[in-house]
Amino acid sequence: MTGAFPAMPRSLQNLPPKWAHFCLGIERFISDDLALDMTGKTLAVGLSGGADSTALLLCLHWLAVKNGGRVVAAHLNHRLRPEADDDARWAASLCESLGVPCVAREADVAALAASRGMGLEEAGREARYTLFADVLAQHEAHFIALGHHLDDLGEDLLLRLSRGTAWPGLSGMVGRDDGRRLLRPLLLTPKSTLTGLLTALGVSWREDATNSDPRWARNRIRSTVMPLLLQENPNFLDAVARLWRVGSADRDYWDAQTATAGTTLLDATLAGAHRALRLRLYKAALDSLGPGQALADTLFGLDRAWQDRRIGATFQFPGEKTATVTGSGVVFSPRH
Amino acid sequence: MTGAFPAMPRSLQNLPPKWAHFCLGIERFISDDLALDMTGKTLAVGLSGGADSTALLLCLHWLAVKNGGRVVAAHLNHRLRPEADDDARWAASLCESLGVPCVAREADVAALAASRGMGLEEAGREARYTLFADVLAQHEAHFIALGHHLDDLGEDLLLRLSRGTAWPGLSGMVGRDDGRRLLRPLLLTPKSTLTGLLTALGVSWREDATNSDPRWARNRIRSTVMPLLLQENPNFLDAVARLWRVGSADRDYWDAQTATAGTTLLDATLAGAHRALRLRLYKAALDSLGPGQALADTLFGLDRAWQDRRIGATFQFPGEKTATVTGSGVVFSPRH
């Protein structure tokens, strides 16, 4: 299969109109929903070889041609599956046929996991993000573009629901993360559209058999809960996309409302704030102290203590962070 | 089974401590989450005879004794099931053993549905709400209390998710509806706790076999999706309760932010508002024109048209409501 790519269309104009239109829709999503003007930008594409990242590379390549930008692919060989070397050759060949630079690296993810006492999934993620950081630096890229699509978003929403994530986090992964310089241009595109694009162009892709391993919650959600919701509502993925748009607007709204919150929230600030805003102020203060997701229950408990003026009451949060009600407000502290 | 009730405890003091504590927890939920002081209040309880409304009647009865309030039961005989007459006798007997007035009425729901061209479920609901309105008036009751519990709330959340309800509607049915004068004191109590109370006190209840009929989406959700989510997270119902609390705070927040919105939203108002707030302003304007749920997609489309100043652009909403972008803002109109 390696090297067996058809002659690739050189630009949007050479695509069937349906698929040129599809790429322009992705450009619009990037500009309108992700607030990024692609003109002159360099995007690095995390290319696993699955249908999602393959379609993403093609689409962003043609949009870069249109917008005077650049695309570079980043492929990590995890050395976990027998097909891994074939995947790497496949990725290099695809990039060659597009005329796109490909940064390929091997990582012994199993050894990394063993030496660091991590799970394979976590070690794989760490190795990928190390590669991404290097590619961002070497190629002066603005963002790493990832292939997450609407089916992934639906699974993410259901996983977050099952774990009790509050709002707006419940609405799913962000489309743009400026801190980690991540972009997810396909987030509202169903997977079936991506395989449709590849099939129409005669471009092959690589399947990852671990995607059906029921040891992972995400795979269980995909194979059990998702089909039931699609049975209730064949347009369920549209509902997921809608909810994500509302969640993105709300996330941005609460970020703006809490932008000036430090790690000490004064009584005057809290007293003038609605309960819904106080909840987000507490969360913003905690988030500024590092990783660790606070449960809404503990935040409500803290709020109750503040309302009751229980001075000295202290609450523990994940990441060994604490919040204490004082005589002048609520003070948040990192681990010592 | 009718008439076979044990001697009922006369007050909270006569209950096993665990269950007295449970009732006080419900009182706290009513005061803190539903913002209702029960002192001296009259509550009418919609008593079907199921475990939920039976436990609700007991609990509110003892709280009324404590708080100098009153409770009255309202039972509708839907005449749909062979056991309906037994249910009615059972309800009368339970109320007698508690010393609580019981307003019982028969409605030929099947005939009502046929004559009005409604489904049975809708006709049953209409007959119940007619009874509730009469009981509210006759007994000068402040609220109708309904037995919806945390399992119901979880199903409601999943139903809303499958149908694509946006936020905060997604978080589930409200705990207090001042317009319809409804109260749901058990909304964060799992059903198993309610059957536990009744079993501990030796109080029987009536089962409704139609609760497992797979023709209803709610029953399908209960028997298929819910068990899978409980498998992923045995504390899933806690997650549902948390999400409801966040949703209730947000609902109240957005209601306050949009309280002064009329059916004309001026450019100055919209220009000063974040997208998340504009979405709720549009929704509040539409809601003020009568029933009919707007899809977030159409609201985003309207917002895009307003941003692009597409004067004259008109959007249709359920309930035959329209919104038009004008030279000075957005104007919402009811059906003609």
XYZ file of C-alpha atoms in Angstrom:
672
model
C 0.000 0.000 0.000
C 2.926 2.367 0.699
C 3.656 4.737 -2.101
C 0.444 3.872 -3.932
C -1.062 7.352 -3.957
C -2.885 8.746 -6.978
C -1.745 11.992 -8.522
C -3.021 14.572 -6.024
C -5.036 17.625 -7.074
C -2.703 20.608 -6.796
C -5.292 23.091 -5.602
C -8.961 23.499 -4.635
C -9.758 24.291 -8.278
C -8.717 20.764 -9.262
C -11.040 19.115 -6.737
C -14.574 17.914 -7.479
C -16.795 20.935 -6.609
C -18.417 19.106 -3.683
C -15.058 18.595 -1.986
C -13.699 22.041 -2.804
C -16.833 23.359 -1.117
C -16.168 21.094 1.855
C -12.635 22.523 2.250
C -13.977 26.063 2.090
C -16.423 25.123 4.875
C -13.443 24.076 7.008
C -11.765 27.401 6.229
C -14.943 29.179 7.366
C -15.069 27.108 10.569
C -11.437 28.066 11.274
C -12.113 31.766 10.685
C -15.584 32.082 12.250
C -15.637 29.523 15.069
C -11.931 29.266 15.855
C -11.255 32.963 15.117
C -8.095 32.233 13.120
C -7.232 33.895 9.807
C -5.231 31.277 7.883
C -3.563 33.804 5.577
C 0.177 33.229 5.640
C -0.036 30.861 8.603
C 2.018 27.696 9.048
C 0.093 24.754 10.467
C 1.677 21.505 11.609
C -0.652 18.515 11.191
C -0.467 15.620 13.626
C -0.597 12.793 11.073
C -1.333 9.347 12.510
C -2.496 7.970 9.200
C -6.116 7.454 10.227
C -8.865 8.778 7.955
C -9.257 11.869 10.159
C -5.679 13.161 10.129
C -5.229 12.138 6.477
C -8.296 14.146 5.416
C -7.103 17.025 7.636
C -3.685 17.104 5.967
C -5.231 17.156 2.486
C -7.747 19.843 3.336
C -5.287 22.119 5.160
C -2.746 21.630 2.368
C -5.168 22.915 -0.276
C -6.281 25.761 1.981
C -2.618 26.696 2.573
C -2.083 26.799 -1.209
C -5.089 29.129 -1.440
C -4.058 31.333 1.478
C -0.320 31.571 0.965
C 0.292 29.504 4.051
C 2.327 26.383 4.751
C 1.574 22.926 6.091
C 4.006 20.464 7.646
C 3.140 16.957 8.827
C 4.342 15.426 12.096
C 4.231 11.629 12.408
C 5.167 9.684 15.510
C 5.956 5.977 15.193
C 4.826 4.656 18.603
C 6.392 1.215 17.927
C 3.429 -0.381 19.669
C 1.740 -2.195 16.795
C 3.233 -4.529 14.175
C 1.934 -2.193 11.452
C 3.731 0.849 12.923
C 6.606 0.816 10.413
C 4.171 0.465 7.516
C 2.210 3.414 8.920
C 5.375 5.532 8.961
C 6.264 4.628 5.366
C 2.684 5.361 4.372
C 2.833 8.824 6.016
C 6.121 9.700 4.289
C 4.718 8.602 0.952
C 1.510 10.618 1.355
C 3.485 13.750 2.236
C 5.789 13.219 -0.733
C 2.857 12.945 -3.116
C 1.515 16.255 -1.722
C 4.903 17.972 -1.629
C 4.488 18.587 2.100
C 7.446 18.295 4.529
C 7.055 15.383 6.936
C 8.787 15.253 10.305
C 8.786 11.605 11.357
C 10.159 10.329 14.634
C 10.241 7.019 16.443
C 9.560 6.758 20.148
C 9.712 3.591 22.213
C 6.431 4.362 23.958
C 6.377 1.037 25.824
C 9.842 1.750 27.282
C 8.861 5.333 28.126
C 5.732 4.080 29.905
C 7.751 1.495 31.862
C 10.536 3.889 32.872
C 8.134 6.673 33.914
C 5.471 4.459 35.484
C 2.787 5.750 33.122
C 0.055 4.043 31.139
C 0.718 3.440 27.441
C -1.886 5.994 26.435
C -0.369 8.709 28.618
C 3.172 7.900 27.469
C 2.058 7.980 23.816
C 0.442 11.362 24.353
C 3.569 12.725 26.021
C 5.803 11.498 23.175
C 3.460 13.050 20.595
C 3.357 16.396 22.352
C 7.149 16.448 22.617
C 7.313 15.921 18.856
C 4.655 18.598 18.288
C 6.591 21.111 20.395
C 9.754 20.443 18.384
C 7.932 20.791 15.062
C 6.261 24.039 16.196
C 9.708 25.431 17.024
C 11.669 24.087 14.026
C 9.094 25.086 11.426
C 7.914 28.255 13.153
C 4.389 26.873 12.953
C 1.501 28.780 14.528
C -0.577 25.785 15.582
C -0.604 22.004 15.672
C -3.776 20.916 13.857
C -5.387 17.713 15.141
C -7.869 15.480 13.352
C -10.587 15.257 16.028
C -13.976 15.154 14.302
C -17.649 15.339 15.230
C -17.913 11.643 16.157
C -14.938 12.142 18.520
C -16.653 15.221 19.944
C -19.845 13.241 20.569
C -17.865 10.558 22.406
C -16.015 13.214 24.363
C -19.310 14.826 25.382
C -20.713 11.484 26.556
C -17.494 10.674 28.441
C -17.571 14.058 30.141
C -21.258 13.545 30.949
C -20.562 10.145 32.498
C -17.743 11.643 34.587
C -19.826 14.565 35.812
C -18.106 17.489 34.073
C -19.958 20.755 34.673
C -20.819 23.467 32.151
C -19.301 24.669 29.845
C -16.706 21.862 30.055
C -19.460 19.340 29.355
C -19.827 20.655 25.796
C -16.558 18.958 24.845
C -12.955 19.594 23.873
C -12.043 23.103 22.735
C -11.547 23.881 19.057
C -8.560 26.123 19.734
C -6.188 26.049 22.661
C -3.797 28.990 22.611
C -1.857 27.709 25.628
C -1.015 24.377 23.984
C -1.253 25.879 20.473
C -3.754 23.272 19.311
C -6.343 23.650 16.572
C -9.138 21.186 15.738
C -10.440 22.256 12.312
C -12.612 19.131 11.769
C -14.374 19.222 15.129
C -17.860 19.743 13.634
C -17.313 17.416 10.641
C -18.727 13.860 10.863
C -16.208 11.077 10.318
C -18.317 9.760 7.417
C -17.641 12.988 5.517
C -13.883 12.490 5.954
C -13.913 8.920 4.674
C -16.160 10.168 1.860
C -13.521 12.707 0.827
C -10.720 10.114 0.859
C -12.780 7.555 -1.037
C -13.763 10.118 -3.666
C -10.096 11.000 -4.213
C -8.852 7.402 -4.108
C -6.615 8.120 -1.108
C -6.026 5.214 1.264
C -5.732 5.504 5.034
C -4.529 3.332 7.923
C -6.868 1.703 10.450
C -5.918 1.517 14.126
C -7.287 -1.705 15.629
C -6.890 -0.400 19.203
C -9.834 1.923 18.465
C -12.194 -0.936 19.243
C -10.490 -2.190 22.426
C -13.286 -2.227 25.051
C -10.792 -1.626 27.875
C -10.975 2.079 27.026
C -14.074 3.948 28.208
C -14.109 5.961 24.980
C -14.389 2.787 22.896
C -17.171 1.431 25.106
C -19.075 4.720 24.753
C -18.571 4.584 20.973
C -19.858 1.053 20.612
C -22.714 1.106 23.152
C -24.123 4.505 24.208
C -23.598 6.350 20.929
C -25.598 3.903 18.745
C -28.529 4.112 21.201
C -28.594 7.911 21.050
C -28.367 7.786 17.250
C -31.347 5.429 17.341
C -33.327 7.952 19.416
C -32.261 10.798 17.143
C -30.565 10.047 13.806
C -29.382 13.687 13.848
C -27.796 13.337 17.285
C -24.400 14.503 15.977
C -26.044 17.771 14.861
C -27.214 18.161 18.452
C -23.638 17.583 19.631
C -22.369 20.279 17.258
C -25.042 22.742 18.425
C -24.250 22.105 22.055
C -20.546 22.598 21.356
C -21.254 25.980 19.756
C -23.284 27.100 22.772
C -20.576 25.750 25.086
C -17.837 27.584 23.177
C -19.743 30.865 23.447
C -20.299 30.280 27.174
C -16.676 29.296 27.775
C -15.536 32.504 26.131
C -18.124 34.492 28.089
C -17.097 33.127 31.496
C -13.403 33.498 30.618
C -14.037 37.177 29.921
C -16.049 37.616 33.134
C -13.322 36.039 35.260
C -10.256 37.347 33.415
C -9.210 39.669 36.234
C -9.774 37.159 39.052
C -6.576 36.469 40.950
C -6.072 33.899 43.688
C -7.732 36.136 46.285
C -11.402 36.894 45.735
C -12.500 39.822 47.891
C -15.867 39.934 49.635
C -16.826 42.984 47.571
C -16.215 41.083 44.310
C -18.108 38.028 45.483
C -20.987 39.985 47.031
C -21.623 41.752 43.734
C -21.563 38.516 41.745
C -24.415 36.111 40.976
C -23.961 32.552 42.245
C -23.337 31.317 38.688
C -20.518 33.856 38.328
C -19.079 33.106 41.792
C -18.838 29.440 40.750
C -16.735 30.449 37.714
C -14.637 32.886 39.758
C -13.688 30.076 42.160
C -12.914 27.814 39.210
C -10.785 30.451 37.448
C -8.782 31.061 40.644
C -8.170 27.317 41.020
C -7.286 26.832 37.340
C -4.693 29.614 37.611
C -2.899 27.494 40.231
C -2.281 24.540 37.895
C -3.944 21.328 36.746
C -6.668 19.448 38.648
C -10.409 19.596 37.951
C -12.603 20.866 40.791
C -15.964 19.175 41.315
C -18.925 21.552 41.251
C -20.093 20.061 44.571
C -16.972 21.292 46.358
C -17.306 24.706 44.709
C -20.908 24.946 45.890
C -19.780 23.863 49.371
C -17.145 26.609 49.348
C -19.752 29.115 48.219
C -22.088 28.065 51.012
C -19.240 28.511 53.547
C -18.476 31.972 52.144
C -22.161 32.947 52.311
C -22.367 31.699 55.913
C -19.127 33.603 56.706
C -17.524 30.459 58.148
C -14.134 32.141 58.522
C -11.289 29.632 58.589
C -13.221 26.950 56.668
C -10.793 25.277 54.240
C -11.615 23.170 51.179
C -9.275 20.745 49.406
C -9.209 20.533 45.619
C -7.539 18.120 43.170
C -3.908 19.076 42.521
C -3.458 19.685 46.265
C -4.919 23.169 45.982
C -6.882 24.694 48.858
C -9.412 27.475 49.340
C -9.942 29.203 52.679
C -12.697 31.566 53.735
C -11.027 34.558 55.437
C -12.257 37.758 57.035
C -11.973 39.576 53.723
C -12.896 36.987 51.115
C -11.715 33.631 49.786
C -7.993 32.850 49.373
C -6.754 30.086 47.049
C -3.362 28.437 47.589
C -1.232 25.975 45.637
C 0.372 22.875 47.138
C 3.290 23.636 49.372
C -54.087 -4.009 49.818
C -56.444 -1.032 50.174
C -56.792 0.207 53.707
C -53.885 -1.906 54.937
C -51.701 0.927 56.223
C -49.733 0.698 59.438
C -50.240 3.269 62.149
C -48.404 6.295 60.764
C -45.824 8.262 62.761
C -47.483 11.553 63.732
C -44.378 13.701 63.417
C -40.698 13.668 62.520
C -39.867 12.863 66.165
C -41.635 9.536 65.790
C -39.621 8.497 62.736
C -36.443 6.417 62.813
C -33.615 9.022 63.022
C -32.313 8.130 59.545
C -35.640 8.980 57.956
C -36.288 12.068 60.074
C -32.902 13.256 58.849
C -33.915 12.457 55.270
C -37.066 14.608 55.613
C -35.026 17.490 57.024
C -32.734 17.174 53.995
C -35.777 17.642 51.757
C -36.759 20.703 53.785
C -33.258 22.105 53.256
C -33.451 21.398 49.515
C -36.778 23.271 49.390
C -35.373 26.258 51.282
C -31.854 26.415 49.775
C -32.240 25.148 46.216
C -35.883 25.974 45.557
C -35.801 29.176 47.665
C -39.123 28.407 49.376
C -39.729 28.847 53.099
C -42.305 26.172 53.978
C -43.497 27.926 57.144
C -47.263 28.213 57.045
C -47.433 27.134 53.402
C -50.075 24.840 51.907
C -48.767 22.325 49.401
C -50.950 20.125 47.206
C -49.306 16.796 46.373
C -50.001 15.113 43.050
C -50.545 11.568 44.356
C -50.483 8.844 41.714
C -49.739 6.099 44.212
C -46.275 5.307 42.903
C -43.377 5.111 45.359
C -42.283 8.639 44.466
C -45.510 10.525 45.136
C -46.286 8.329 48.156
C -42.921 9.140 49.747
C -43.415 12.801 48.822
C -46.793 12.945 50.545
C -45.395 11.374 53.733
C -42.347 13.618 53.822
C -44.216 16.863 53.107
C -46.918 15.875 55.615
C -44.369 15.564 58.436
C -42.615 18.758 57.355
C -45.987 20.564 57.329
C -46.624 19.358 60.886
C -43.209 20.771 61.844
C -43.662 24.067 60.007
C -47.297 24.874 60.742
C -48.202 24.263 57.146
C -50.805 22.110 55.417
C -50.740 19.338 52.848
C -53.559 18.177 50.599
C -53.423 15.273 48.167
C -54.793 15.356 44.611
C -55.450 12.020 42.903
C -56.664 11.597 39.360
C -58.187 8.292 38.286
C -57.221 8.151 34.603
C -59.493 5.089 33.980
C -56.848 3.705 31.654
C -55.678 0.639 33.547
C -57.689 -2.159 35.173
C -56.068 -1.318 38.517
C -57.137 2.341 38.380
C -60.056 1.949 40.819
C -57.842 0.065 43.266
C -55.276 2.865 42.977
C -57.940 5.430 43.874
C -59.109 3.456 46.927
C -55.499 3.021 47.964
C -54.889 6.798 47.732
C -57.981 7.611 49.792
C -56.962 5.083 52.432
C -53.363 6.414 52.647
C -54.632 9.973 53.103
C -57.098 8.856 55.749
C -54.349 7.125 57.717
C -52.323 10.371 57.613
C -55.287 12.639 58.319
C -54.640 14.516 55.078
C -57.495 15.761 52.839
C -57.648 13.950 49.500
C -59.246 15.439 46.417
C -59.937 12.525 44.077
C -61.433 12.869 40.630
C -62.135 10.578 37.717
C -61.380 11.578 34.153
C -62.097 9.526 31.068
C -58.660 10.209 29.590
C -59.224 7.882 26.623
C -62.413 9.775 25.683
C -60.692 13.129 26.202
C -57.824 12.037 23.935
C -60.256 10.828 21.253
C -62.452 13.930 21.334
C -59.510 16.361 21.310
C -57.312 14.418 18.894
C -54.504 14.137 21.473
C -52.248 11.313 22.522
C -53.142 9.512 25.756
C -50.110 10.931 27.527
C -50.952 14.499 26.588
C -54.626 14.059 27.516
C -53.663 12.549 30.876
C -51.372 15.472 31.575
C -54.091 17.963 30.673
C -56.626 16.240 32.950
C -54.106 16.208 35.825
C -53.257 19.883 35.434
C -56.962 20.780 35.380
C -57.342 18.926 38.674
C -54.221 20.608 40.085
C -55.518 24.064 39.157
C -58.819 23.337 40.913
C -57.081 22.048 44.041
C -54.741 25.057 44.126
C -57.799 27.339 44.032
C -60.082 25.408 46.399
C -57.459 24.810 49.066
C -55.590 28.088 48.579
C -52.448 26.043 48.091
C -49.187 27.769 47.204
C -47.720 25.030 45.014
C -48.454 21.638 43.523
C -45.657 19.325 44.655
C -44.695 16.595 42.197
C -42.783 13.386 42.910
C -40.079 13.629 40.215
C -36.862 12.208 41.635
C -33.183 11.979 40.666
C -33.653 8.938 38.420
C -36.370 10.878 36.557
C -34.017 13.855 36.311
C -31.279 11.646 34.848
C -33.692 10.320 32.224
C -34.881 13.832 31.492
C -31.293 15.013 31.012
C -30.549 12.144 28.606
C -33.792 12.774 26.696
C -32.943 16.452 26.382
C -29.418 15.543 25.288
C -30.745 13.199 22.605
C -33.106 15.912 21.357
C -30.422 18.593 21.239
C -31.567 20.927 24.009
C -29.075 23.731 24.611
C -27.773 25.047 27.933
C -29.088 25.565 30.570
C -32.194 23.661 29.426
C -30.066 20.540 29.021
C -29.565 20.318 32.791
C -33.148 19.106 33.179
C -36.593 20.028 34.477
C -36.797 22.973 36.872
C -37.262 22.390 40.599
C -39.679 25.283 40.946
C -41.918 26.782 38.304
C -43.649 29.907 39.562
C -45.706 30.277 36.380
C -47.286 26.832 36.693
C -46.858 26.819 40.500
C -45.002 23.506 40.484
C -42.488 22.297 43.043
C -40.292 19.190 42.778
C -38.901 18.600 46.290
C -37.446 15.136 45.519
C -35.584 16.122 42.368
C -32.130 15.316 43.784
C -33.252 12.194 45.713
C -32.590 8.781 44.103
C -35.644 6.576 43.687
C -33.956 3.858 45.789
C -34.025 6.202 48.795
C -37.776 6.691 48.359
C -38.537 2.977 48.216
C -36.184 2.585 51.199
C -38.280 5.025 53.228
C -41.543 3.286 52.353
C -40.118 -0.166 53.052
C -38.726 0.953 56.408
C -42.143 2.305 57.415
C -44.090 -0.660 56.016
C -46.027 1.575 53.621
C -47.124 -0.054 50.358
C -47.211 1.661 46.970
C -48.713 1.039 43.539
C -46.689 0.048 40.487
C -47.532 1.455 37.052
C -46.778 -1.163 34.393
C -46.796 1.436 31.578
C -43.442 2.680 32.973
C -41.708 -0.103 31.068
C -43.510 0.317 27.736
C -40.695 0.711 25.161
C -42.897 2.810 22.884
C -41.991 5.810 25.049
C -38.539 7.303 24.516
C -38.226 7.898 28.259
C -38.674 4.201 28.984
C -36.149 3.236 26.324
C -33.617 5.678 27.798
C -34.276 4.247 31.275
C -33.770 0.637 30.220
C -30.874 1.071 27.771
C -28.747 4.249 28.008
C -29.026 4.784 31.760
C -27.639 1.342 32.779
C -24.632 1.864 30.468
C -23.805 5.210 32.038
C -24.212 3.722 35.517
C -21.767 1.017 34.429
C -19.227 3.678 33.366
C -19.765 5.606 36.589
C -21.732 4.015 39.462
C -22.125 7.563 40.843
C -23.615 8.872 37.594
C -26.730 10.120 39.384
C -24.511 12.321 41.578
C -23.126 13.774 38.350
C -26.706 14.431 37.190
C -27.477 16.236 40.443
C -24.326 18.359 40.177
C -25.085 19.305 36.619
C -28.624 20.252 37.621
C -27.300 22.566 40.329
C -24.971 24.297 37.869
C -27.810 24.508 35.333
C -30.180 26.008 37.914
C -27.631 28.693 38.803
C -27.053 29.451 35.119
C -30.783 29.523 34.349
C -31.303 32.041 37.117
C -28.277 34.033 35.954
C -29.428 34.300 32.326
C -33.003 35.061 33.438
C -31.645 37.997 35.439
C -29.463 39.183 32.547
C -32.372 39.112 30.101
C -35.175 40.236 32.428
C -35.608 43.612 30.741
C -35.442 42.286 27.167
C -38.629 43.054 25.273
C -39.547 41.858 21.796
C -37.368 44.511 20.171
C -33.632 44.246 20.801
C -31.875 47.459 19.862
C -28.483 47.541 18.158
C -27.004 49.308 21.182
C -28.118 46.498 23.508
C -26.839 43.779 21.188
C -23.571 45.536 20.379
C -22.717 45.765 24.079
C -23.529 42.103 24.698
C -21.260 39.063 24.372
C -22.399 36.406 21.869
C -23.410 34.093 24.731
C -25.652 36.831 26.127
C -27.082 37.752 22.715
C -28.109 34.099 22.313
C -30.081 34.304 25.576
C -31.542 37.703 24.686
C -32.946 36.265 21.448
C -34.288 33.281 23.353
C -35.905 35.431 26.070
C -37.601 37.595 23.435
C -38.952 34.476 21.682
C -40.068 32.843 24.952
C -42.024 35.990 25.861
C -44.102 35.438 22.705
C -45.421 32.027 23.782
C -44.504 28.347 23.576
C -42.164 26.820 20.984
C -38.493 25.904 21.526
C -35.981 27.678 19.284
C -33.013 25.649 18.036
C -29.632 27.146 18.857
C -28.665 26.805 15.170
C -31.384 29.232 14.122
C -30.420 31.619 16.922
C -26.787 31.547 15.757
C -27.982 32.121 12.191
C -29.994 35.120 13.346
C -26.976 36.428 15.230
C -24.792 36.055 12.158
C -27.367 37.991 10.090
C -27.469 40.736 12.722
C -23.653 40.927 12.784
C -23.566 41.108 8.983
C -26.312 43.808 9.087
C -28.461 41.836 6.638
C -31.406 44.191 7.065
C -34.701 42.542 6.177
C -33.453 39.005 6.889
C -36.268 37.082 8.584
C -36.030 33.863 10.580
C -38.904 31.488 11.394
C -39.165 29.880 14.840
C -41.405 27.125 16.259
C -44.773 28.487 17.381
C -44.936 30.535 14.168
C -42.786 33.269 15.675
C -40.450 35.337 13.513
C -37.382 37.503 14.013
C -36.371 40.216 11.554
C -33.143 42.179 11.345
C -34.085 45.865 10.968
C -32.144 49.093 10.629
C -32.206 49.551 14.395
C -31.920 46.035 15.806
C -33.845 42.750 15.815
C -37.643 42.662 16.056
C -39.524 39.539 17.219
C -43.153 38.959 16.230
C -45.831 36.416 17.203
C -47.972 34.516 14.732
C -50.610 36.638 13.076
